Short mmCIF file of C-alpha atoms and ligand atoms in Angstrom, two decimals:
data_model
loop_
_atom_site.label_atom_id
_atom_site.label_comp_id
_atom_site.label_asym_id
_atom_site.label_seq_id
_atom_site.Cartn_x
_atom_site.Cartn_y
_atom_site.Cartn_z
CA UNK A 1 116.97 -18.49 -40.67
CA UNK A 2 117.27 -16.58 -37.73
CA UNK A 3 115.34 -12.81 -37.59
CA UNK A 4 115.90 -10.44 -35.70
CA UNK A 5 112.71 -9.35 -33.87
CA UNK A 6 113.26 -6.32 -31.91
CA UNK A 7 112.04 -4.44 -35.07
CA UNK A 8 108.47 -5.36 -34.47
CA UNK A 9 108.42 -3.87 -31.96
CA UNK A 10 107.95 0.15 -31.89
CA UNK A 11 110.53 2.77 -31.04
CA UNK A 12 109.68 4.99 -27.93
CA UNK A 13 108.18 8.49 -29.57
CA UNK A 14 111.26 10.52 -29.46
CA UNK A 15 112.92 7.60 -31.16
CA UNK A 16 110.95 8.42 -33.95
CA UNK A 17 111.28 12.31 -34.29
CA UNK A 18 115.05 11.48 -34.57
CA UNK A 19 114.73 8.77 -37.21
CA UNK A 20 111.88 8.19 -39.22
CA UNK A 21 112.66 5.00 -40.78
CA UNK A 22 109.93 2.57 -39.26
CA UNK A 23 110.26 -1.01 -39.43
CA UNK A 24 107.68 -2.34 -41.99
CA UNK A 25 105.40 -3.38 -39.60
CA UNK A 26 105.70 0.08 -37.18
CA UNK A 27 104.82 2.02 -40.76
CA UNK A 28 101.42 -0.45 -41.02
CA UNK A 29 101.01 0.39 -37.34
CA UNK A 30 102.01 -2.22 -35.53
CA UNK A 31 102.24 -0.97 -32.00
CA UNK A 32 103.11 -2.63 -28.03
CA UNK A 33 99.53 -3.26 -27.57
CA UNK A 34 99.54 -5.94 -30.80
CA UNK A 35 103.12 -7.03 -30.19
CA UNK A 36 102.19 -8.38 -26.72
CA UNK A 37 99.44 -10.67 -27.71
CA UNK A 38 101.62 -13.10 -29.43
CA UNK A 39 104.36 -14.67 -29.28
CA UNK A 40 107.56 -14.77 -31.32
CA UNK A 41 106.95 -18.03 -32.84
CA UNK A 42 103.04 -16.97 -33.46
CA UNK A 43 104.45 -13.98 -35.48
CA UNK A 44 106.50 -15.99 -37.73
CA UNK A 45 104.02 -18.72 -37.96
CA UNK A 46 100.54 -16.78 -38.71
CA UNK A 47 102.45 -13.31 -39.52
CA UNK A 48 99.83 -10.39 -38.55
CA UNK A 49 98.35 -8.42 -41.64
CA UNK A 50 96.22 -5.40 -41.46
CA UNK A 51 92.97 -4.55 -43.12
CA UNK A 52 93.10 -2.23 -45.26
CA UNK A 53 89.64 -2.31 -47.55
CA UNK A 54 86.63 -4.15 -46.66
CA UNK A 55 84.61 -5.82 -49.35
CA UNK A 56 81.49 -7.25 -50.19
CA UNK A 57 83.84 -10.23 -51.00
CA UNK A 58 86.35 -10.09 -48.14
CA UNK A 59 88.91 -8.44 -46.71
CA UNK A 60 92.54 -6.61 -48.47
CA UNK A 61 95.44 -7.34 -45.71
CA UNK A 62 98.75 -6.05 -45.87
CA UNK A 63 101.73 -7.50 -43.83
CA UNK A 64 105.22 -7.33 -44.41
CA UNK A 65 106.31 -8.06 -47.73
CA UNK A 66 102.35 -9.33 -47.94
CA UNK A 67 99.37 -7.75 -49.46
CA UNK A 68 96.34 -10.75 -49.99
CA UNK A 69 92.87 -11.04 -50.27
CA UNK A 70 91.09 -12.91 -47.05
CA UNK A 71 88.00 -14.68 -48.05
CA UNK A 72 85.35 -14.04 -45.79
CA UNK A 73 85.72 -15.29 -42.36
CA UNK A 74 87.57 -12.98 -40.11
CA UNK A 75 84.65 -10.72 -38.56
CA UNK A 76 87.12 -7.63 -38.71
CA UNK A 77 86.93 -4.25 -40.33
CA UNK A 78 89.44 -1.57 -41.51
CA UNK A 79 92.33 -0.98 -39.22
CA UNK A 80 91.82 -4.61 -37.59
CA UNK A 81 95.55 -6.73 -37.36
CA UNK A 82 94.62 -10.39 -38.26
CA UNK A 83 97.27 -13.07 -37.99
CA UNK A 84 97.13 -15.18 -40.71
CA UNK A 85 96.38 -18.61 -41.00
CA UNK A 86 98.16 -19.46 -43.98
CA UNK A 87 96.91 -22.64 -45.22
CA UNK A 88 93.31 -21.19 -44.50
CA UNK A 89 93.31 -17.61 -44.43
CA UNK A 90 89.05 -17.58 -43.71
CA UNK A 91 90.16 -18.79 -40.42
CA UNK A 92 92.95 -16.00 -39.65
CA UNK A 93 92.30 -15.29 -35.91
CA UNK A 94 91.32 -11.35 -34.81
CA UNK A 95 93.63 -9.51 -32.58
CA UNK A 96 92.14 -7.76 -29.54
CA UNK A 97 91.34 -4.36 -30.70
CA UNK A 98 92.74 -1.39 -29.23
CA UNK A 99 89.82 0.99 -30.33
CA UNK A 100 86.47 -0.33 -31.94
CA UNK A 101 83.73 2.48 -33.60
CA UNK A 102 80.89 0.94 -34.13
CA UNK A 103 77.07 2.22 -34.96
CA UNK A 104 74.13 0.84 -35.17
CA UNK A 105 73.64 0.02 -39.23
CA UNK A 106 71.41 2.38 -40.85
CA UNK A 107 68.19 1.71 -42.54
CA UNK A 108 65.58 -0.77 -40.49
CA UNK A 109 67.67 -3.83 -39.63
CA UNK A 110 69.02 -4.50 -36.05
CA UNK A 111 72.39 -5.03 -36.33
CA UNK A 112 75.81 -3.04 -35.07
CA UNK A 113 78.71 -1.58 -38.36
CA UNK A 114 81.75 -2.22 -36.98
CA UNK A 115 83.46 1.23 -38.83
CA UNK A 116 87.01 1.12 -38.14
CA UNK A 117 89.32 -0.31 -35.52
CA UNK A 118 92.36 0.54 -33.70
CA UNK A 119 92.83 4.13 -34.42
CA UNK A 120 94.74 6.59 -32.31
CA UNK A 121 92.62 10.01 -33.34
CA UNK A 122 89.55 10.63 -35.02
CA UNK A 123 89.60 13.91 -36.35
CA UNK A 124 85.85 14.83 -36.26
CA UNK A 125 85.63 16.94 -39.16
CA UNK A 126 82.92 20.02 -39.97
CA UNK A 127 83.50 22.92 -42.54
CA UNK A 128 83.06 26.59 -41.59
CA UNK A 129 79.37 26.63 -42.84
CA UNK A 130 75.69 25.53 -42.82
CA UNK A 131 77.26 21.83 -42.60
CA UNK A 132 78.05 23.16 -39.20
CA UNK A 133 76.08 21.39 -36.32
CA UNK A 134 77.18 21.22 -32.50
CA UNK A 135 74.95 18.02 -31.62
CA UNK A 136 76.46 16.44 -34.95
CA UNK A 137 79.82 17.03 -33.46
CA UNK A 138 79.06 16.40 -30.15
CA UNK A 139 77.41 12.87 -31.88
CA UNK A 140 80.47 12.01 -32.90
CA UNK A 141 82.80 12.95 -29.49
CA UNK A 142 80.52 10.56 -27.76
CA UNK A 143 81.36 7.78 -30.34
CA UNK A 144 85.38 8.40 -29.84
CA UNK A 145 85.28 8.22 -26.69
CA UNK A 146 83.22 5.08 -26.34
CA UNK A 147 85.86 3.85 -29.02
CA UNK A 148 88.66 4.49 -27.05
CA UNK A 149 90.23 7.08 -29.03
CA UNK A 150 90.75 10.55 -28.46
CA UNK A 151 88.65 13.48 -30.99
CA UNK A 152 89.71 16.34 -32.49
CA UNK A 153 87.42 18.88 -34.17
CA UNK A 154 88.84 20.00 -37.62
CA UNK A 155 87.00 23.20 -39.17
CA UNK A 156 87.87 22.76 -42.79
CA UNK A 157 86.97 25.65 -45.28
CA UNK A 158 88.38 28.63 -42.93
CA UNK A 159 89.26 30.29 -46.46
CA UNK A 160 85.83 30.75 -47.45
CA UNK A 161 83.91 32.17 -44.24
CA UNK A 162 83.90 35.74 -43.46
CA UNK A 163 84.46 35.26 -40.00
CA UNK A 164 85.34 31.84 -38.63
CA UNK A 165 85.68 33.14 -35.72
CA UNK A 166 82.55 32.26 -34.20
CA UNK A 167 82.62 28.73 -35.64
CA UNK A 168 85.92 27.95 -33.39
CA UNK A 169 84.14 29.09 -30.49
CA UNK A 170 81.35 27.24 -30.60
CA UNK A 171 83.52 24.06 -31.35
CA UNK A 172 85.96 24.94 -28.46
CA UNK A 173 82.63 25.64 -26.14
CA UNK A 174 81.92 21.58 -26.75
CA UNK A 175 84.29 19.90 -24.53
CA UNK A 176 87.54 20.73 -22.06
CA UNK A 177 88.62 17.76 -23.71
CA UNK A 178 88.45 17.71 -27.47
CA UNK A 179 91.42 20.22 -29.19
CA UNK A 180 89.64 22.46 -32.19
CA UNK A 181 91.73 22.87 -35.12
CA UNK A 182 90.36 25.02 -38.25
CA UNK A 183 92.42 25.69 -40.95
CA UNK A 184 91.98 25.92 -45.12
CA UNK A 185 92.31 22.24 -46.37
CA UNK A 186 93.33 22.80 -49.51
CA UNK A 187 96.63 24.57 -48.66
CA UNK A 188 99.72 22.78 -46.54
CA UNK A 189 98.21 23.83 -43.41
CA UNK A 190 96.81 20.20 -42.56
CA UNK A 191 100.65 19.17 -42.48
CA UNK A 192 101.51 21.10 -40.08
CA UNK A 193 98.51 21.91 -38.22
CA UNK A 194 97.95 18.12 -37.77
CA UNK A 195 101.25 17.07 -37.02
CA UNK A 196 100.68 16.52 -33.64
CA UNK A 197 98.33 13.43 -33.89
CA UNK A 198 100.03 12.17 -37.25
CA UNK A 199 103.01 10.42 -35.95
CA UNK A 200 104.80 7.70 -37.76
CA UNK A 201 102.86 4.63 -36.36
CA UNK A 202 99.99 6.73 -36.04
CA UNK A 203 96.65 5.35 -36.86
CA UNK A 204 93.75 8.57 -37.33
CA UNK A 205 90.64 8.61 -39.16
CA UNK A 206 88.26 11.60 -40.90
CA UNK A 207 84.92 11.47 -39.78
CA UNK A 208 82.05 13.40 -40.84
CA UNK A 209 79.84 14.23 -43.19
CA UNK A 210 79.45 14.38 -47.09
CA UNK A 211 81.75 17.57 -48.37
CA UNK A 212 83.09 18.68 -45.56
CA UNK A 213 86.85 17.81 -46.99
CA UNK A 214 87.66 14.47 -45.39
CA UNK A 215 89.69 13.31 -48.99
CA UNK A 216 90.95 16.85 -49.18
CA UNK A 217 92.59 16.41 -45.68
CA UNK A 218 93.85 12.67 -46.37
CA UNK A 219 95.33 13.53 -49.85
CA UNK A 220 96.75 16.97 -47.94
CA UNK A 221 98.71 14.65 -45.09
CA UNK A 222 99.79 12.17 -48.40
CA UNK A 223 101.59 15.71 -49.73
CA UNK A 224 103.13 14.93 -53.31
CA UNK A 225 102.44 11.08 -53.58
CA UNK A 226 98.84 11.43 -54.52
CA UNK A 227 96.04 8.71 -53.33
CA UNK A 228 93.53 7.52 -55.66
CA UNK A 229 90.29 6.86 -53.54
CA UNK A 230 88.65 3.65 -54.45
CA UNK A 231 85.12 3.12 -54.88
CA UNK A 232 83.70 -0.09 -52.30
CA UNK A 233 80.37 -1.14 -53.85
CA UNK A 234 78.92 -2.27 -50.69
CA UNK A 235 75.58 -3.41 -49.83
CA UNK A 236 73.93 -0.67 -47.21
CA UNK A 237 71.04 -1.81 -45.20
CA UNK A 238 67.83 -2.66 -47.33
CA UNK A 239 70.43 -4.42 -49.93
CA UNK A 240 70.86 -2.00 -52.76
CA UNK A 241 74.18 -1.42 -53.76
CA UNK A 242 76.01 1.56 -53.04
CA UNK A 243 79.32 2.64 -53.82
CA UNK A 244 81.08 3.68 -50.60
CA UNK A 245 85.22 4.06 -49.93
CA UNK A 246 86.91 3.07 -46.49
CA UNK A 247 90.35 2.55 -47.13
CA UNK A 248 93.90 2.78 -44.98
CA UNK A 249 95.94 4.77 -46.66
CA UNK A 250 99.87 4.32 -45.19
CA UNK A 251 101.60 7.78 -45.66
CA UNK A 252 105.41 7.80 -46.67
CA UNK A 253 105.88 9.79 -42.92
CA UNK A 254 104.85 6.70 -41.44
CA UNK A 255 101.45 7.45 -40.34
CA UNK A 256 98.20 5.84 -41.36
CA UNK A 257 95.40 7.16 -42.48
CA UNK A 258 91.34 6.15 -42.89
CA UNK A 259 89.01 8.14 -44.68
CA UNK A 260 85.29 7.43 -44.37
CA UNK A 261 82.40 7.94 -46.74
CA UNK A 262 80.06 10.73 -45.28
CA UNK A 263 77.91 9.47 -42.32
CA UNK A 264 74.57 10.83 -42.44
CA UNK A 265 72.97 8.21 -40.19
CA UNK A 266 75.25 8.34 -37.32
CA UNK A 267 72.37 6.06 -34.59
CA UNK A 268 74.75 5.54 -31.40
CA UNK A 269 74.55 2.20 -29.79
CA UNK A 270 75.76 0.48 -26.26
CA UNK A 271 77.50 4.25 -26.04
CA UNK A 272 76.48 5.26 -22.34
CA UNK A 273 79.81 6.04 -21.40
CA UNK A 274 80.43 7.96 -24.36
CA UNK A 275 77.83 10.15 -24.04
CA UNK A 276 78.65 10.43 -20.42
CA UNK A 277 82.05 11.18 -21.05
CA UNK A 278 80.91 13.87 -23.61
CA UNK A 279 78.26 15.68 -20.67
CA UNK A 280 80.20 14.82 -17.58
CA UNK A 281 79.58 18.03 -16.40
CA UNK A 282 75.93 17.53 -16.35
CA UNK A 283 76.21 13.89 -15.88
CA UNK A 284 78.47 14.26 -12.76
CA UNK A 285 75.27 17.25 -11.72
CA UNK A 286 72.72 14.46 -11.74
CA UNK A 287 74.56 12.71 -9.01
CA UNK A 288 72.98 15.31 -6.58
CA UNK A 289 69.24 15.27 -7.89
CA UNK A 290 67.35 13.81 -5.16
CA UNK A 291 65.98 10.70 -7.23
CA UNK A 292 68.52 8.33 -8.56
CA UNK A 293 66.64 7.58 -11.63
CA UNK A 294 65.71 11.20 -12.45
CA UNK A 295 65.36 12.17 -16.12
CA UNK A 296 65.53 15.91 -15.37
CA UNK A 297 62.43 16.67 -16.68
CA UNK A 298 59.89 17.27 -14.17
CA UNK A 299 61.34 15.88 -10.94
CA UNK A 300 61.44 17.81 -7.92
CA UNK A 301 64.95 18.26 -6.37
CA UNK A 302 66.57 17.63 -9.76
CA UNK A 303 69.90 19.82 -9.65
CA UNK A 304 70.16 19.72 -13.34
CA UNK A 305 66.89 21.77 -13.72
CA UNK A 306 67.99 23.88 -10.93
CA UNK A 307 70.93 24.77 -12.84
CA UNK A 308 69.02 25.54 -15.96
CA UNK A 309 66.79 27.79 -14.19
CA UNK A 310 70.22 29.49 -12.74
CA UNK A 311 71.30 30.09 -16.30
CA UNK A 312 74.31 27.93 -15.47
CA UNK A 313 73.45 25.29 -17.94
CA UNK A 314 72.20 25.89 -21.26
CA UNK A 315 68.53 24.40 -21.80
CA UNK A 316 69.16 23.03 -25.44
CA UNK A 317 72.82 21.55 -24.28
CA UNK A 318 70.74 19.48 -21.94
CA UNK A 319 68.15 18.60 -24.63
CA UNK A 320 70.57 17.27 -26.51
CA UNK A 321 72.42 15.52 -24.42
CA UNK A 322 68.75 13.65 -23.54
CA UNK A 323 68.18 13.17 -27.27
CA UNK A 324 71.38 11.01 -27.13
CA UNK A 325 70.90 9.24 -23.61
CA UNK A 326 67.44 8.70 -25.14
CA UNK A 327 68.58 7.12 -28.62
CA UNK A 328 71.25 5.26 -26.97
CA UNK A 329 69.23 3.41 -24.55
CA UNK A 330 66.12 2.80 -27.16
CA UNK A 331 69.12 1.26 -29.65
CA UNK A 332 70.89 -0.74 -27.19
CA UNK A 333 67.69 -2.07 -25.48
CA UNK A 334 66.33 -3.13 -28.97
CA UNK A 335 69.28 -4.38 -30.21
CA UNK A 336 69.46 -6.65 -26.57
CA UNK A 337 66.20 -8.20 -27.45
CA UNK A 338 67.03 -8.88 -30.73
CA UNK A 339 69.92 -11.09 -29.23
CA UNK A 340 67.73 -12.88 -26.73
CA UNK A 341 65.42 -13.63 -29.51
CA UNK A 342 67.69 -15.02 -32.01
CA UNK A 343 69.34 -17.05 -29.03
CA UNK A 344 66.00 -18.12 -28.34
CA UNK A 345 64.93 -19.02 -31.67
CA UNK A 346 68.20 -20.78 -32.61
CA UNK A 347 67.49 -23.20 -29.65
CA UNK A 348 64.02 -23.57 -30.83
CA UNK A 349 65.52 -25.13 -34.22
CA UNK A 350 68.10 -27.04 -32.03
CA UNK A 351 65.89 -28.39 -30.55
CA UNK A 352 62.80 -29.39 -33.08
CA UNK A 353 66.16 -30.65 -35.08
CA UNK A 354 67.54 -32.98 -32.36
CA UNK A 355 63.35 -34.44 -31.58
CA UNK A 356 63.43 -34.92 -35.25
CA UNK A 357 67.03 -36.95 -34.83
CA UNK A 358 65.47 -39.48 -32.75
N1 LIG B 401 88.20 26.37 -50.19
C1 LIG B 401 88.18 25.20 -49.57
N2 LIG B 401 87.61 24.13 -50.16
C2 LIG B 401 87.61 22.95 -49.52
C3 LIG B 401 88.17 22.80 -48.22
N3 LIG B 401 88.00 21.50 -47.83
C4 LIG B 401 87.37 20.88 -48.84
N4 LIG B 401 87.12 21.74 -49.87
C5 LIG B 401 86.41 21.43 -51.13
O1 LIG B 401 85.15 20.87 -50.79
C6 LIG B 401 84.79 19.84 -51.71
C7 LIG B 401 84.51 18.54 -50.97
O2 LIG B 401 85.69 18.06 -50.39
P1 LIG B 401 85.98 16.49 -50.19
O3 LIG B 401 87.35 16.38 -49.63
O4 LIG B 401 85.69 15.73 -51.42
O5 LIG B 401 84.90 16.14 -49.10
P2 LIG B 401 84.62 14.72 -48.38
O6 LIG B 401 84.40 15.04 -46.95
O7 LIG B 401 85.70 13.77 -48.69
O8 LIG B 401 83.25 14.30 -49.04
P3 LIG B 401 82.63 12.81 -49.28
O9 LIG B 401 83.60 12.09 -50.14
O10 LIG B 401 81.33 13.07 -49.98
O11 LIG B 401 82.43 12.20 -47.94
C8 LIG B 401 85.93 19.74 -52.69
O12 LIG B 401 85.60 20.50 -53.84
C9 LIG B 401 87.10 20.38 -51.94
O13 LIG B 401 88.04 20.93 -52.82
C10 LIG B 401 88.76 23.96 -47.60
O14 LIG B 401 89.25 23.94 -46.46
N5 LIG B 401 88.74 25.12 -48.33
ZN1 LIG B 402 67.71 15.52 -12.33
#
């Protein structure tokens, strides 16, 4: 049988305004960026899947015309294409990931949560209220744009705040480069308000925390064919079990869609660039304090301080921005030694088993 190809590979955007029929991969998001890491004969011999639900059991994959359980195996996460192995799906291989958000995992243990992968937008979302909170915002800018992706602030809850006004500027004050949105979730405004990012082939994701309308939002985009959020009972971090949902939803206009559990413990890790992006104003200022190293506390010459002192720069702005160099660096370097000692330690057992061998 001979097939015809072409359609896995996706239409140039104004192709789709004009014709949103997607080919069934293009509608699971299939994009260039996956299409050129395999061949022809790959695709039809280990046809890619994508992730759609994580378990404590596995992973849910949907392909064309294909929608299996993976044993465990694959170290992937929601939004991850696999191509599967077919005669032993544990060993279906990983495709390179276009975006990655990652954290450190809450609770005591050392070790990174892979969240979601390959999304286009994260739509970073707050409501109009006390859940409000610029560094949590600014938390989660740094974590798109370590990830590759590009943020969006959504204000959800417009309809019930006397004067939302102030909330938008704040969120617009953040960055040059993250758009603010605010609108009433529970009308048709997310349809049209968020057009822009929810394209067929789209990937985006709602991040933030408990309440704040992330299902609200999904289940608006979805319009009339309603989603039923499923309960994940994972295991968090000191091994009780709690229900969670991360799920990719894939929306009859051809876009896909993630929606998170609330993320209370949001601990950035290996995220220097992400935070830099997210200060590069006062990032690209430390390049002229006199000491390369400077923290911009107490150091002579330091031109950040100088322009705090000027009332240029905003003295809690630059505390925060600290906090996060601060927690990044502590998580990384911890997380680095962890490595080195585990490395270390698995040698040690190499080697007592190999002296034991002879
Ligand atoms: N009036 C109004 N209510 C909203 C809006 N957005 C969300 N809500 C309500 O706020 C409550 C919480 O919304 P959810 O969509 O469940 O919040 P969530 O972010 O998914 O919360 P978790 O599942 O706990 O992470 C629900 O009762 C919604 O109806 C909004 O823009 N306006
Ligand atoms: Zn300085």
């Amino acid at each position: 049988m001979t097939r015809d190809y072409s359609k896995f590979l996706p239409t140039s955007s104004s192709e789709f305004s004009q014709r949103p029929e997607l080919s069934p991969l293009a509608a699971l998001g299939w994009q260039q960026f996956f299409a050129q890491q395999i061949s022809v004969k790959q695709m039809e011999e280990t046809p890619p899947l994508r992730v759609t639900e994580v378990h404590r059991n596995g992973l849910q994959a949907r392909g064309e015309d294909i929608d299996m359980h993976i044993p465990h195996g694959p170290e992937a996460t929601v939004g991850d294409w696999i191509l599967l192995n077919r005669e032993l799906p544990s060993a279906s291989e990983v495709l390179e990931r276009k975006s990655l958000i990652k954290r450190r995992a809450p609770g005591r243990t050392l070790g990174i949560q892979l969240i979601a992968a390959n999304l286009d937008t994260a739509f970073i979302v707050s409501s109009c209220n006390d859940d409000f909170n610029v560094a949590r915002i600014e938390r989660f800018i740094a974590l798109a744009f370590e990830a590759d992706l590009a943020p969006v602030i959504v204000l959800t809850k417009v309809d019930k705040c006397e004067a939302p006004e102030a909330y938008i500027e704040q969120a617009k004050a953040i960055s040059p480069l993250v758009p603010v949105v605010a609108l009433n979730a529970k009308s048709d405004e997310p349809q049209t308000m968020l057009a822009e990012w929810c394209k067929p082939g789209q990937t985006v994701a709602f991040l933030g925390s408990s309440g704040v309308g992330k299902s609200t939002l999904t289940n608006a985009l979805a319009g009339d064919t309603a989603i039923t959020t499923q309960a994940v009972r994972e295991d968090d971090a000191r091994g009780r079990h709690t229900t969670t949902r991360r799920n990719l939803y894939f929306l009859a206009s051809g876009c896909a869609v993630l929606d998170t559990p609330g993320m209370r413990e949001l601990q950035l890790t290996d995220n220097a660039a992400g935070v830099a992006e997210m200060f590069s104003d006062l990032d690209e200022l430390g390049m002229q304090c006199k000491f390369n190293d400077c923290k911009h506390k107490v150091e002579p010459g330091c031109a950040v301080l100088t322009a705090v002192e000027r009332g240029e720069i905003d003295a809690t702005r630059l505390a925060r921005w600290q906090k996060l160099v601060a927690e990044d660096l502590h998580n990384s370097a911890t997380l680095a030694e962890r490595r080195t000692k585990d490395k270390a330690f698995g040698k040690m057992v190499r080697n007592a088993q190999q002296k034991k061998k002879r």
